[in-house]
Coordinates of C-alpha atoms in Angstrom, one line a residue:
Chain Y
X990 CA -24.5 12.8 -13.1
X991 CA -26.5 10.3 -11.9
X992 CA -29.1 10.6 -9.3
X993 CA -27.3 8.3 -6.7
X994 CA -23.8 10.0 -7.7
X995 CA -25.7 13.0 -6.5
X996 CA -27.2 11.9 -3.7
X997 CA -23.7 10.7 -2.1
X998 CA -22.1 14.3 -3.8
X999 CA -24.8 16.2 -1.3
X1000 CA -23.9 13.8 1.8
X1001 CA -20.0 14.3 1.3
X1002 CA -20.3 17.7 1.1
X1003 CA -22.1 17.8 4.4
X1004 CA -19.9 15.8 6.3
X1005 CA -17.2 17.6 4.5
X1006 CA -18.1 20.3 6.4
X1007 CA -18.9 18.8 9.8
X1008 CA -15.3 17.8 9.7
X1009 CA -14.4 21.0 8.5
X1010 CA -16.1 23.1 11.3
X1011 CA -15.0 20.6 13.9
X1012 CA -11.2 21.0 12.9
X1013 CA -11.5 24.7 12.7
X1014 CA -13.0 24.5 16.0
X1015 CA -10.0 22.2 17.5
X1016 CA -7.2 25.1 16.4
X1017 CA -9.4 27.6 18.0
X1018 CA -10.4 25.1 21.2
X1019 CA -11.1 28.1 23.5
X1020 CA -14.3 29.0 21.7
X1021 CA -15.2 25.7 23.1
X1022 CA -14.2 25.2 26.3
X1023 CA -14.8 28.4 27.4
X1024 CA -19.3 28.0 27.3
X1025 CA -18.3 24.4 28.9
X1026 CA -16.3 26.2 31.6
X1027 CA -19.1 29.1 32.0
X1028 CA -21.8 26.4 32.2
X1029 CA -19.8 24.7 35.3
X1030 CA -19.3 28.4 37.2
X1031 CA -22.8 29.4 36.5
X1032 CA -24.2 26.5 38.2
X1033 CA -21.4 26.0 41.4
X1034 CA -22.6 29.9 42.0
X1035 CA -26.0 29.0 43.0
X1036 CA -24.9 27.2 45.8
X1037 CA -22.9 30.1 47.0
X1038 CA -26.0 32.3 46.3
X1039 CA -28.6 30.6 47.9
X1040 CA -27.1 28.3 50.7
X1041 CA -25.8 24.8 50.7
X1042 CA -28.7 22.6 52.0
X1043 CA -28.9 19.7 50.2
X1044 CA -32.6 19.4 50.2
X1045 CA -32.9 22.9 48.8
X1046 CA -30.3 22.2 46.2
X1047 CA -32.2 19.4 44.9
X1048 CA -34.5 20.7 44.7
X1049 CA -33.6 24.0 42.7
X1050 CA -31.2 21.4 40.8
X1051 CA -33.3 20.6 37.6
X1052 CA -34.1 24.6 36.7
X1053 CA -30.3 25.7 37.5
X1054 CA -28.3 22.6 35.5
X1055 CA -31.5 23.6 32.5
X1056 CA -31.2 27.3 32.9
X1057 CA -27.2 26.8 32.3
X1058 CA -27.5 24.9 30.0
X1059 CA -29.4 27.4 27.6
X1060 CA -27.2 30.2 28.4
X1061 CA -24.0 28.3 27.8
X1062 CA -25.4 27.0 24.4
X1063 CA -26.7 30.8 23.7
X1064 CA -23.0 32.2 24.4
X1065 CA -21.5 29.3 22.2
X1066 CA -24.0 30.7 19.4
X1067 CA -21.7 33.4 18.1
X1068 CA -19.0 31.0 17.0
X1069 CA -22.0 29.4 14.4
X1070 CA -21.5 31.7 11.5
X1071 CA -19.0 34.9 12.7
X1072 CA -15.9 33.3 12.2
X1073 CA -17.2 32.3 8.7
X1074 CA -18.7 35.7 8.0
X1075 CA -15.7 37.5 8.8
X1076 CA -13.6 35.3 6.4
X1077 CA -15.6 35.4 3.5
X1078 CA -16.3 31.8 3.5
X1079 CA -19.9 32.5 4.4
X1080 CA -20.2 33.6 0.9
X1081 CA -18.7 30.7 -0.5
X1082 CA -21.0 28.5 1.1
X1083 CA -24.2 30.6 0.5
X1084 CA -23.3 30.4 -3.8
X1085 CA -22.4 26.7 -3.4
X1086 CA -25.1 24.7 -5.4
X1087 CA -25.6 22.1 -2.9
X1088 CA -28.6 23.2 -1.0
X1089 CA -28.4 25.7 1.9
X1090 CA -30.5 23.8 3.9
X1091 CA -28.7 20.9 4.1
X1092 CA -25.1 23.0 4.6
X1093 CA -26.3 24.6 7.3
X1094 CA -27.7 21.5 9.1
X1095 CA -24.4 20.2 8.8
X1096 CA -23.1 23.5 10.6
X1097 CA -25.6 23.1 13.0
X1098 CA -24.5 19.7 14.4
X1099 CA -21.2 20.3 14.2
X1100 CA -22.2 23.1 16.9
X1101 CA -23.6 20.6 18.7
X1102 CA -21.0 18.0 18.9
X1103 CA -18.7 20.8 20.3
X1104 CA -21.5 22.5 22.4
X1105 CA -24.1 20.5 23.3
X1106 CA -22.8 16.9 23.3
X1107 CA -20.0 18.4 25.7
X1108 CA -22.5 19.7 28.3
X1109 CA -24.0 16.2 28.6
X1110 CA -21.2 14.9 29.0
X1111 CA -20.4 17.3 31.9
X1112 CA -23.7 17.3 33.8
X1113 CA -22.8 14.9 36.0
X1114 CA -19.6 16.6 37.8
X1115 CA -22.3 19.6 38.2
X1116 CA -25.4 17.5 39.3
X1117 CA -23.3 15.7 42.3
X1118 CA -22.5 19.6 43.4
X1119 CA -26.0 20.0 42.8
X1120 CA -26.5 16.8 45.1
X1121 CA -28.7 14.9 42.2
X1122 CA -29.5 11.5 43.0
X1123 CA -28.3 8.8 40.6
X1124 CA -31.8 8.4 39.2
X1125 CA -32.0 12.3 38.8
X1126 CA -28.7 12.1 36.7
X1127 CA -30.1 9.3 34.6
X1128 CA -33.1 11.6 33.6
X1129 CA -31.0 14.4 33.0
X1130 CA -28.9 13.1 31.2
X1131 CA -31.8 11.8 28.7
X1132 CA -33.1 15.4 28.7
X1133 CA -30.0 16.9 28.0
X1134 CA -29.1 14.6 24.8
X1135 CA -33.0 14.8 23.8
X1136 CA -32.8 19.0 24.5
X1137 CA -29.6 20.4 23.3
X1138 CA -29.8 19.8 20.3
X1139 CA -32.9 22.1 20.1
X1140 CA -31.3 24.5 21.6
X1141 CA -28.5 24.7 18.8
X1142 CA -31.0 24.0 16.2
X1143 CA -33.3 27.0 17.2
X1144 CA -30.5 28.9 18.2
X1145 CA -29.0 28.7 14.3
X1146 CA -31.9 31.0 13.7
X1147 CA -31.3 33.5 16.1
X1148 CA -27.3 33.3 15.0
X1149 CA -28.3 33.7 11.2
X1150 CA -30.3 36.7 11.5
X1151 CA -27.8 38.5 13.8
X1152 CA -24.7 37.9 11.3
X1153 CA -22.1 40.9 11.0
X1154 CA -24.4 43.3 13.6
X1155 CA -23.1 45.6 16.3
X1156 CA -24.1 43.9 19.7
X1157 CA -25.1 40.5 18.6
X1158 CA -24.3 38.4 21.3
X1159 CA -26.8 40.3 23.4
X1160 CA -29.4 40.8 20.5
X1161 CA -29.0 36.6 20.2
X1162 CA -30.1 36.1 23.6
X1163 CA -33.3 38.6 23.1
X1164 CA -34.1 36.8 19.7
X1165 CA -33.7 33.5 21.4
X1166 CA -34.2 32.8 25.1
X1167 CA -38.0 33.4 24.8
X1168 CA -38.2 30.7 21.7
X1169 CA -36.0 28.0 24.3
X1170 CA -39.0 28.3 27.0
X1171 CA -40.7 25.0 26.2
X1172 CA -37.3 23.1 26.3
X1173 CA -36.4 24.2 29.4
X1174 CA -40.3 23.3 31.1
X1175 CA -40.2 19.8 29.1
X1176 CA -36.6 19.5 30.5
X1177 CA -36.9 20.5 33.8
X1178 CA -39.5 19.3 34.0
X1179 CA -39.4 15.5 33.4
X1180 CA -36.2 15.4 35.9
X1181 CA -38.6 17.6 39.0
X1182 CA -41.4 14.8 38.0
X1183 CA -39.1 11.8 38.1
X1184 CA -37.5 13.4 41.6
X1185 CA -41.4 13.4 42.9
X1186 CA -41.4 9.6 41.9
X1187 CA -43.7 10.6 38.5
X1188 CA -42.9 9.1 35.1
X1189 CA -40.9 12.0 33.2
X1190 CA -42.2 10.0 29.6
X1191 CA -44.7 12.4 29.0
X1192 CA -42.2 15.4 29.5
X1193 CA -39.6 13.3 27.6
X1194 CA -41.9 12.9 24.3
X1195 CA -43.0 15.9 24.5
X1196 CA -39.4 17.1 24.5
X1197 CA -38.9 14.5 21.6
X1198 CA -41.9 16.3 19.7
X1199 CA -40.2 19.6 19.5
X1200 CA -37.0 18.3 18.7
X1201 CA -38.8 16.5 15.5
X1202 CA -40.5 19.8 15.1
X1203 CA -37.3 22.0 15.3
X1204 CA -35.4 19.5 12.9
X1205 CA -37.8 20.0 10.3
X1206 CA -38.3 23.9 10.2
X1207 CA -35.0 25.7 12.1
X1208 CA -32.1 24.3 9.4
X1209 CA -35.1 26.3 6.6
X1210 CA -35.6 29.1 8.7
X1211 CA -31.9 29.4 9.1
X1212 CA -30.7 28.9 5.5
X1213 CA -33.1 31.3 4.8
X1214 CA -32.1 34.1 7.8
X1215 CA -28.5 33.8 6.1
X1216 CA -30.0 34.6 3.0
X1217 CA -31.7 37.3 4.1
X1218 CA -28.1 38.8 6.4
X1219 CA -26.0 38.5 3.6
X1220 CA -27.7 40.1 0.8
Chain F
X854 CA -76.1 55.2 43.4
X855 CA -73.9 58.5 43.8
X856 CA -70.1 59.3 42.7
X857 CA -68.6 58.9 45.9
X858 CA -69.8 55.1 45.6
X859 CA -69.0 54.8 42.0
X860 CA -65.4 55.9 43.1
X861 CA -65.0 53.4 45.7
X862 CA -66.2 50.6 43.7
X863 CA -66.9 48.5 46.3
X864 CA -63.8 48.6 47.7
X865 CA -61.9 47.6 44.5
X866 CA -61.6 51.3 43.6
X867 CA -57.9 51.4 43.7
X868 CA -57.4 48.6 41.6
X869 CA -60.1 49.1 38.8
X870 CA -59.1 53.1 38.2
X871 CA -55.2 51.8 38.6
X872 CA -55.9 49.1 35.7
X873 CA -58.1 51.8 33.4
X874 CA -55.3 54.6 34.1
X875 CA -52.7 52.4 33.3
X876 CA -54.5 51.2 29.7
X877 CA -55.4 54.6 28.9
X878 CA -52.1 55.8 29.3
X879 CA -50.9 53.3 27.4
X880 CA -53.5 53.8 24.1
X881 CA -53.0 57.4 24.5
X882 CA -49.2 57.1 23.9
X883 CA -50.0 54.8 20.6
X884 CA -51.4 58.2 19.2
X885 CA -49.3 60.4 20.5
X886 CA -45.7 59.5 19.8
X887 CA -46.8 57.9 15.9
X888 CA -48.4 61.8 15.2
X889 CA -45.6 63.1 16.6
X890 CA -43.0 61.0 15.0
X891 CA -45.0 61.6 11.4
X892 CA -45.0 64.9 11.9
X893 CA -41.2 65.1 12.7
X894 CA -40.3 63.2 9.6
X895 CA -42.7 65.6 7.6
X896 CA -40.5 68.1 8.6
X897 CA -37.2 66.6 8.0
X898 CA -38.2 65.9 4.3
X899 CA -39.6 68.9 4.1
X900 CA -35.9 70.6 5.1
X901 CA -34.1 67.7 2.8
X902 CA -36.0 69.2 0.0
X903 CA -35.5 72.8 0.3
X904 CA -31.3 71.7 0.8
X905 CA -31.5 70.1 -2.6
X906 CA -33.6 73.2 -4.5
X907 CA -31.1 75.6 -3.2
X908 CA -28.2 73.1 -5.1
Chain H
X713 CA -47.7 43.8 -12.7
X714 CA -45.1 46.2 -12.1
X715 CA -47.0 49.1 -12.0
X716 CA -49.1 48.1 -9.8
X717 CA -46.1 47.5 -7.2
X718 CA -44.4 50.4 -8.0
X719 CA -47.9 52.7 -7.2
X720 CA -49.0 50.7 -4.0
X721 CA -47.4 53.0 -1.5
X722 CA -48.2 56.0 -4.0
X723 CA -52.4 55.4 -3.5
X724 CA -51.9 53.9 -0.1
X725 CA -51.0 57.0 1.8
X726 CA -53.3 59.4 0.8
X727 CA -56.3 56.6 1.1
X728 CA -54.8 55.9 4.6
X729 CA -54.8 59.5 5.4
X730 CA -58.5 59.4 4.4
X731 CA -59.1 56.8 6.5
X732 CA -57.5 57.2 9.3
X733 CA -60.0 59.8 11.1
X734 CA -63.0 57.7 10.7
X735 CA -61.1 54.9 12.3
X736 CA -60.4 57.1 14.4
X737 CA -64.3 58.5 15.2
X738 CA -65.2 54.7 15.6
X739 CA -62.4 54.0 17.9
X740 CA -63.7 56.6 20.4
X741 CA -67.5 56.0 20.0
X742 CA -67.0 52.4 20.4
X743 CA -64.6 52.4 23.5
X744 CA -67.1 55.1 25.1
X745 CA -70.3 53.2 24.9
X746 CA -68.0 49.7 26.2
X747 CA -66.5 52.1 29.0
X748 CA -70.0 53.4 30.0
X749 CA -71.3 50.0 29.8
X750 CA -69.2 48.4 31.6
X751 CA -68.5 50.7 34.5
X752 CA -71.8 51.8 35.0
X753 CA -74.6 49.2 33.4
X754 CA -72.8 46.0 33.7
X755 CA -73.6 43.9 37.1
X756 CA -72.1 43.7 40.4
X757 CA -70.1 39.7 39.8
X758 CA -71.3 37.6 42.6
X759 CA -67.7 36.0 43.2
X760 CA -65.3 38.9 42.4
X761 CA -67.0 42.1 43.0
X762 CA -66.9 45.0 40.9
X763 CA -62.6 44.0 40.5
X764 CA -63.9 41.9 37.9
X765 CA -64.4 44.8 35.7
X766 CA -61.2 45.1 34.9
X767 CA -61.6 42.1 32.7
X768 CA -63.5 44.3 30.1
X769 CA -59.5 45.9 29.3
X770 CA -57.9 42.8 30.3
X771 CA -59.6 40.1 27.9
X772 CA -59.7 42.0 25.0
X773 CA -55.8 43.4 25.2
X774 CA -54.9 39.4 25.5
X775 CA -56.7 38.6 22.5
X776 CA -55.2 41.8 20.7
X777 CA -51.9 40.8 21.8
X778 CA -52.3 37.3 20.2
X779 CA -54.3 38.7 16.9
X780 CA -51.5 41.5 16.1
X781 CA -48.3 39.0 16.7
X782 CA -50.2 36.9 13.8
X783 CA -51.4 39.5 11.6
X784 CA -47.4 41.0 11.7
X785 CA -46.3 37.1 10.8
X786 CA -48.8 37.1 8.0
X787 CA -47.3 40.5 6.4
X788 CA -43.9 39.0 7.5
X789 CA -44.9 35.9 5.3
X790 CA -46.5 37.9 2.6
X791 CA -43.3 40.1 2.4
X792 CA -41.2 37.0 2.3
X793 CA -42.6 35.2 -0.6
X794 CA -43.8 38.4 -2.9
X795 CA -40.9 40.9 -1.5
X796 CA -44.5 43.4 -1.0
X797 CA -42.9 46.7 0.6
X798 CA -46.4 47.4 2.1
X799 CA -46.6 44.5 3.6
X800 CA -43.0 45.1 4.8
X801 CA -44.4 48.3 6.2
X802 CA -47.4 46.9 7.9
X803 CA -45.0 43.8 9.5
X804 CA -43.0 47.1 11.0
X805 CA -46.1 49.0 12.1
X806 CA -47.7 46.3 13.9
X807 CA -44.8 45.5 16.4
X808 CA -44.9 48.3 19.2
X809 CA -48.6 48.3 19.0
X810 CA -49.0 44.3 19.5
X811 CA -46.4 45.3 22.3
X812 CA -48.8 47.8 23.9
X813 CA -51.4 45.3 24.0
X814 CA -49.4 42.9 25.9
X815 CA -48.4 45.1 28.2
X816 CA -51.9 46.1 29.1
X817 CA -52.8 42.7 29.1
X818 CA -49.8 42.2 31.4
X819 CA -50.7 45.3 33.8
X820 CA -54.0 44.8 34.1
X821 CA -53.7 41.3 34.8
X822 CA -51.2 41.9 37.5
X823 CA -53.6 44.6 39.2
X824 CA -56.2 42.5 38.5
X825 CA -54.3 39.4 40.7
X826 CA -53.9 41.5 44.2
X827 CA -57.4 41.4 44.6
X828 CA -57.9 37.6 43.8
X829 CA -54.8 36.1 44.8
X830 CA -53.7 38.8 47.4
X831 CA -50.0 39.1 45.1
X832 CA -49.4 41.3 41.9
X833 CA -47.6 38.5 40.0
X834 CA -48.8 35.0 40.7
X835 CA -47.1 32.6 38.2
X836 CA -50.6 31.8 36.3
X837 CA -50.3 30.2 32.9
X838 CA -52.0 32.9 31.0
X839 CA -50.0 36.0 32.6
X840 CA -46.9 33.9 31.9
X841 CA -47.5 33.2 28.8
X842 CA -48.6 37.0 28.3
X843 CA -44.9 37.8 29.6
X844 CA -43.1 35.5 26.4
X845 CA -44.9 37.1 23.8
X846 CA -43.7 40.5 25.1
X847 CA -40.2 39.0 25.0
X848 CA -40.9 37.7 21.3
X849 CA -42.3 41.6 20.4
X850 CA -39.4 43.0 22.1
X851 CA -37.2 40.6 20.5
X852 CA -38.5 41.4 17.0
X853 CA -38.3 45.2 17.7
X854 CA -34.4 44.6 18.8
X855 CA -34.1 42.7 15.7
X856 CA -35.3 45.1 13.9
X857 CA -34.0 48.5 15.1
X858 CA -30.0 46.8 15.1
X859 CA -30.0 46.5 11.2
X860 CA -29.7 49.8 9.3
X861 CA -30.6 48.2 6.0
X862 CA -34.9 48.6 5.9
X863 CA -35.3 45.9 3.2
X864 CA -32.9 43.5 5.1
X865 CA -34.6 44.8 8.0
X866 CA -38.0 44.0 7.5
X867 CA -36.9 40.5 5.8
X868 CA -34.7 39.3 8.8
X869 CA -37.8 40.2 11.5
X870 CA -40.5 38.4 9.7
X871 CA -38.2 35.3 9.6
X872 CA -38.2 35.5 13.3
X873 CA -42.1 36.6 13.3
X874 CA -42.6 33.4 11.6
X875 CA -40.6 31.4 13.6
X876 CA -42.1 33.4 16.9
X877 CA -46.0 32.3 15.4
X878 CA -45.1 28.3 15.1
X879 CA -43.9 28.3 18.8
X880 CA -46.8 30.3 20.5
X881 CA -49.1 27.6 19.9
X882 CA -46.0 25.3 22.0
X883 CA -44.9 27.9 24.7
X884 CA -48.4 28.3 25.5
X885 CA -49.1 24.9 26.0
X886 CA -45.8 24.3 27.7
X887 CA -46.6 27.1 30.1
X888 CA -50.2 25.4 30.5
X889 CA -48.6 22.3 31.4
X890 CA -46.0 23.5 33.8
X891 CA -48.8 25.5 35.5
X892 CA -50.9 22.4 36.3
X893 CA -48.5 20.7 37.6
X894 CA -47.0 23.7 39.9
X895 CA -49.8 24.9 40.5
X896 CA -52.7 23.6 43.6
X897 CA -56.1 23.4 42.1
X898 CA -57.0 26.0 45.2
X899 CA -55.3 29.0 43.5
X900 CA -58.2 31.0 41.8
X901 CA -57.4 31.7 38.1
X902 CA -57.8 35.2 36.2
X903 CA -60.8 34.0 34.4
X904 CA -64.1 35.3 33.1
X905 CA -66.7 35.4 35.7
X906 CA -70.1 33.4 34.7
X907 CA -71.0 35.4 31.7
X908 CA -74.1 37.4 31.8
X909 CA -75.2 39.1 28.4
X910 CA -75.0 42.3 29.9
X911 CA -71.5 41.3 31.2
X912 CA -70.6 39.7 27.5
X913 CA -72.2 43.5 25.7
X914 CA -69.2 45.4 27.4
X915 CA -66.5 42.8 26.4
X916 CA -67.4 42.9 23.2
X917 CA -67.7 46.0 22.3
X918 CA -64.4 46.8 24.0
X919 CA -62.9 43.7 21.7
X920 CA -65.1 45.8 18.4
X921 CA -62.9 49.4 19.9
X922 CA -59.6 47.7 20.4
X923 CA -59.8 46.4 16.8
X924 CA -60.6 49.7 15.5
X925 CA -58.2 51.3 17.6
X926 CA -55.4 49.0 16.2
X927 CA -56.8 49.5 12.7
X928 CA -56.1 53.8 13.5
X929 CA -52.7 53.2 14.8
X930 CA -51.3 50.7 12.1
X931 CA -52.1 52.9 9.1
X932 CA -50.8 56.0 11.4
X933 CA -47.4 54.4 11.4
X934 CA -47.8 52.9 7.9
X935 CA -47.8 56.6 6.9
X936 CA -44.9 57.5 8.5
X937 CA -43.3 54.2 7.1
X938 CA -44.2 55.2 3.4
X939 CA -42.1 58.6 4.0
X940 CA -39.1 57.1 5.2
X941 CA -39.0 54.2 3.2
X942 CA -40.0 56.3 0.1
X943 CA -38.7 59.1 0.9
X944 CA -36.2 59.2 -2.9
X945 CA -39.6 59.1 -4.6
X946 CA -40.5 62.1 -6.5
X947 CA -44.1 61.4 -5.4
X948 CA -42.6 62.5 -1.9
X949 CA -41.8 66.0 -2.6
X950 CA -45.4 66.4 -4.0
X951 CA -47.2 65.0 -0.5
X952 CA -44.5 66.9 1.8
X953 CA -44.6 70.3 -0.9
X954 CA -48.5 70.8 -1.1
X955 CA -49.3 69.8 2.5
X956 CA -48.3 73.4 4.8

């Protein structure tokens, strides 16, 4: 084989198994809907929590749509590698000779094409409850698309190392939620500063800087935490 | 200066002896539950072994 | 060389033994003369008072707190790349004590804040960044206690040490950054007072006592690692038979 047959052998295996993990996920479409649905109650209870004046809500909106946002991706995070695990296929994939690495990124953005890519698409629905300008929208919306996918790229971690153990949804969210602190300050952040009439770039490459960061290291760190679970 | 006065620390007393306590308390529990815990392992190896002589 | 491997936690546990009670001595002598000096010698602070003599327990748990997270990724590390079961051991060891740290750091600092900013908890970037590493040592202790397998154990929690050391450096500076910009110049921050030598004497030599103290503890639980870890060793029966 040569070296461009290979090259296009690794890419089709990859988006083999995007397509793959995204049909799986379509017979089994609850495990999707159901973070999407628990990211739209989480944030219409704050209202109900802490009153409904606009200028309040506004306010709060940035944190609350950011804050649900990480805990909707960290409950999606389960779905990653359990159903795999549990059928054997885990296996399969782990003693395939394309590299790990490269499988699992694939696994990783199918994640958040069904995850992440949802919940931007649903932010504004929950920012007009939220009572977000349309200018507040437009910078959310950047964050969001810039920021989830760190959160499903760091979040691989967390779901690798917790594969096949008693109580790992809530052992996810302790590995995890402490690691997603800078997205949700970069994130929040640039949409409070643009709200105040600040530029939100700084927050915005900053956010950028992590993501490059977090694609570079978390689909290793991963490949090598399913290593490590399945030995 | 005299004890009373050291005690108060200026007012802060409260605060400073809350902050030492609390540290202390804190160091002296490193020690104490790692001897403990050693010595409770000593002691279940030490029972493991007599089981498997008396096999 | 194998042998070498193999006799690691066979030379290391009586040598720690040895070593552990004059860490121990030093420990004591050290944190003594730093308690003495600075609760009795060290100078009234102009600003603060004598509240700022808590910093001589606060400081020096921070910097623990930071030092321990990265000497537990470095054995992580080490243990990753030459599957070391010392290193393992000391990755283990090093978790609830950089946990202790941080919570003194955390305590103190919070007890510390009523006097200066009249509240316990004030949102200050060093306090809250203080608060995420304990989440990251609590994390890696969950981590760790949920897998019954030590090997996979120990391997799985310095994957997440290692990850946990790459983003301090960024979750402190995200927490620096969010503090500026929440935060009014006015507020007072936790920080040292114009240092005086005879304020800096005190510090340090607490710094010098917490090290030791660290160094006591680690090879204390490294011991009690060995036993468990080992415990199928015929070395074992030796150490538990001749000791009463």
């Amino acid at each position: 084989m040569d070296k461009a047959e290979q090259k296009t052998g690794l890419f089709s295996v990859a988006t083999a198994l995007f397509v793959r993990d995204i049909r799986l996920a379509a017979r089994r479409s609850t495990d999707v809907f159901n973070p999407l649905v628990f990211f739209v109650i989480v944030v219409s209870l704050f209202p109900l929590g802490v009153g409904p004046e606009p200028n309040q809500l506004q306010l709060m909106a940035p944190g609350v749509i950011w804050v649900a946002a990480l805990l909707a991706t960290m409950i999606s995070l389960d779905r990653l590698f359990s159903h795999d695990f549990e059928t054997g296929s885990l296996e399969q994939i782990v003693l395939a000779p394309q590299p790990l690495t490269l499988i699992i990124f694939a696994k990783i953005a199918a994640h958040w094409t069904l995850t992440g890519l949802p919940l931007v698409i649903l932010m504004p629905l929950v920012a007009m409850q939220m009572n977000m300008t349309t200018d507040m929208i437009y910078i959310s919306f950047l964050t969001l698309i810039i920021g989830t996918p760190i959160l499903s790229l760091i979040g691989a971690i967390g779901a690798a190392l917790t594969i096949g153990l008693r109580g790992g949804g809530v052992l996810v969210s302790l590995l995890v939620l402490p690691l997603y602190t800078p997205v949700l300050i970069f994130g929040a952040g640039a949409i409070s500063a643009s709200a105040q009439g600040f530029s939100p770039d700084a927050h915005l490459s900053l956010l950028g800087a992590f993501l490059a960061l977090s694609l570079t290291f978390a689909p290793l760190a991963a490949a090598a935490a399913v290593r490590v679970s399945l030995d | 200066m005299n004890w009373a006065e050291f005690f108060t620390m200026g007012g802060y007393g409260k605060f400073i002896w809350s902050a030492y306590g609390a540290a202390a308390f804190i160091i002296i529990l490193n020690v104490v539950l790692p001897m403990r815990r050693h010595k409770k392992v000593l002691h279940m190896l030490r029972e493991l072994l007599k089981m498997k002589e008396r096999e | 060389m194998n042998i070498t491997k193999y006799a690691a936690p066979v030379v290391f546990y009586p040598l720690a033994g040895k070593l552990i009670p004059w860490f121990a001595w030093a420990t004591g002598i050290t944190l003594t003369i730093g308690l003495i000096m600075g609760l009795f010698i060290a100078p009234t602070d102009y600003q603060q008072g004598e509240s700022y003599r808590i910093m001589f327990i606060h400081v020096p748990s921070a910097w623990m707190s930071m030092l321990v997270y990265v000497v537990m990724a470095t054995a992580g590390a080490v243990a990753l790349a030459w599957k070391t079961r010392l290193s393992e051991m000391l990755a283990t060891a090093c978790a609830p004590i950089g946990a202790s740290f941080t919570l003194i750091a955390l305590i103190t600092g919070a007890i510390w804040g009523k006097p200066m900013w009249g509240a316990y908890w004030v949102w200050d970037a060093r306090l809250t960044s203080e608060l995420v590493l304990l989440f990251l040592y609590l994390g890696f202790m969950a981590l760790q206690a949920s897998i019954d397998d030590p090997r996979r154990a120990a391997r799985a929690a310095a994957i997440l040490a290692l990850v946990g050391v790459i983003n301090i450096p960024i979750i402190h500076f995200s927490v620096e950054w969010w503090n500026t910009l929440h935060q009014p110049a006015s507020v007072s921050k936790i920080s040292a007072p114009s240092i005086h030598p005879s304020m800096l004497w005190p510090l340090l030599i607490n710094a010098v006592g917490f090290h030791l103290f660290f160094a006591t503890t680690v090879l204390m639980r490294m011991r009690t690692e060995v036993l468990i870890r080992e415990r199928h060793k015929s070395w074992i029966a030796d150490i538990v038979g001749v000791k009463p």
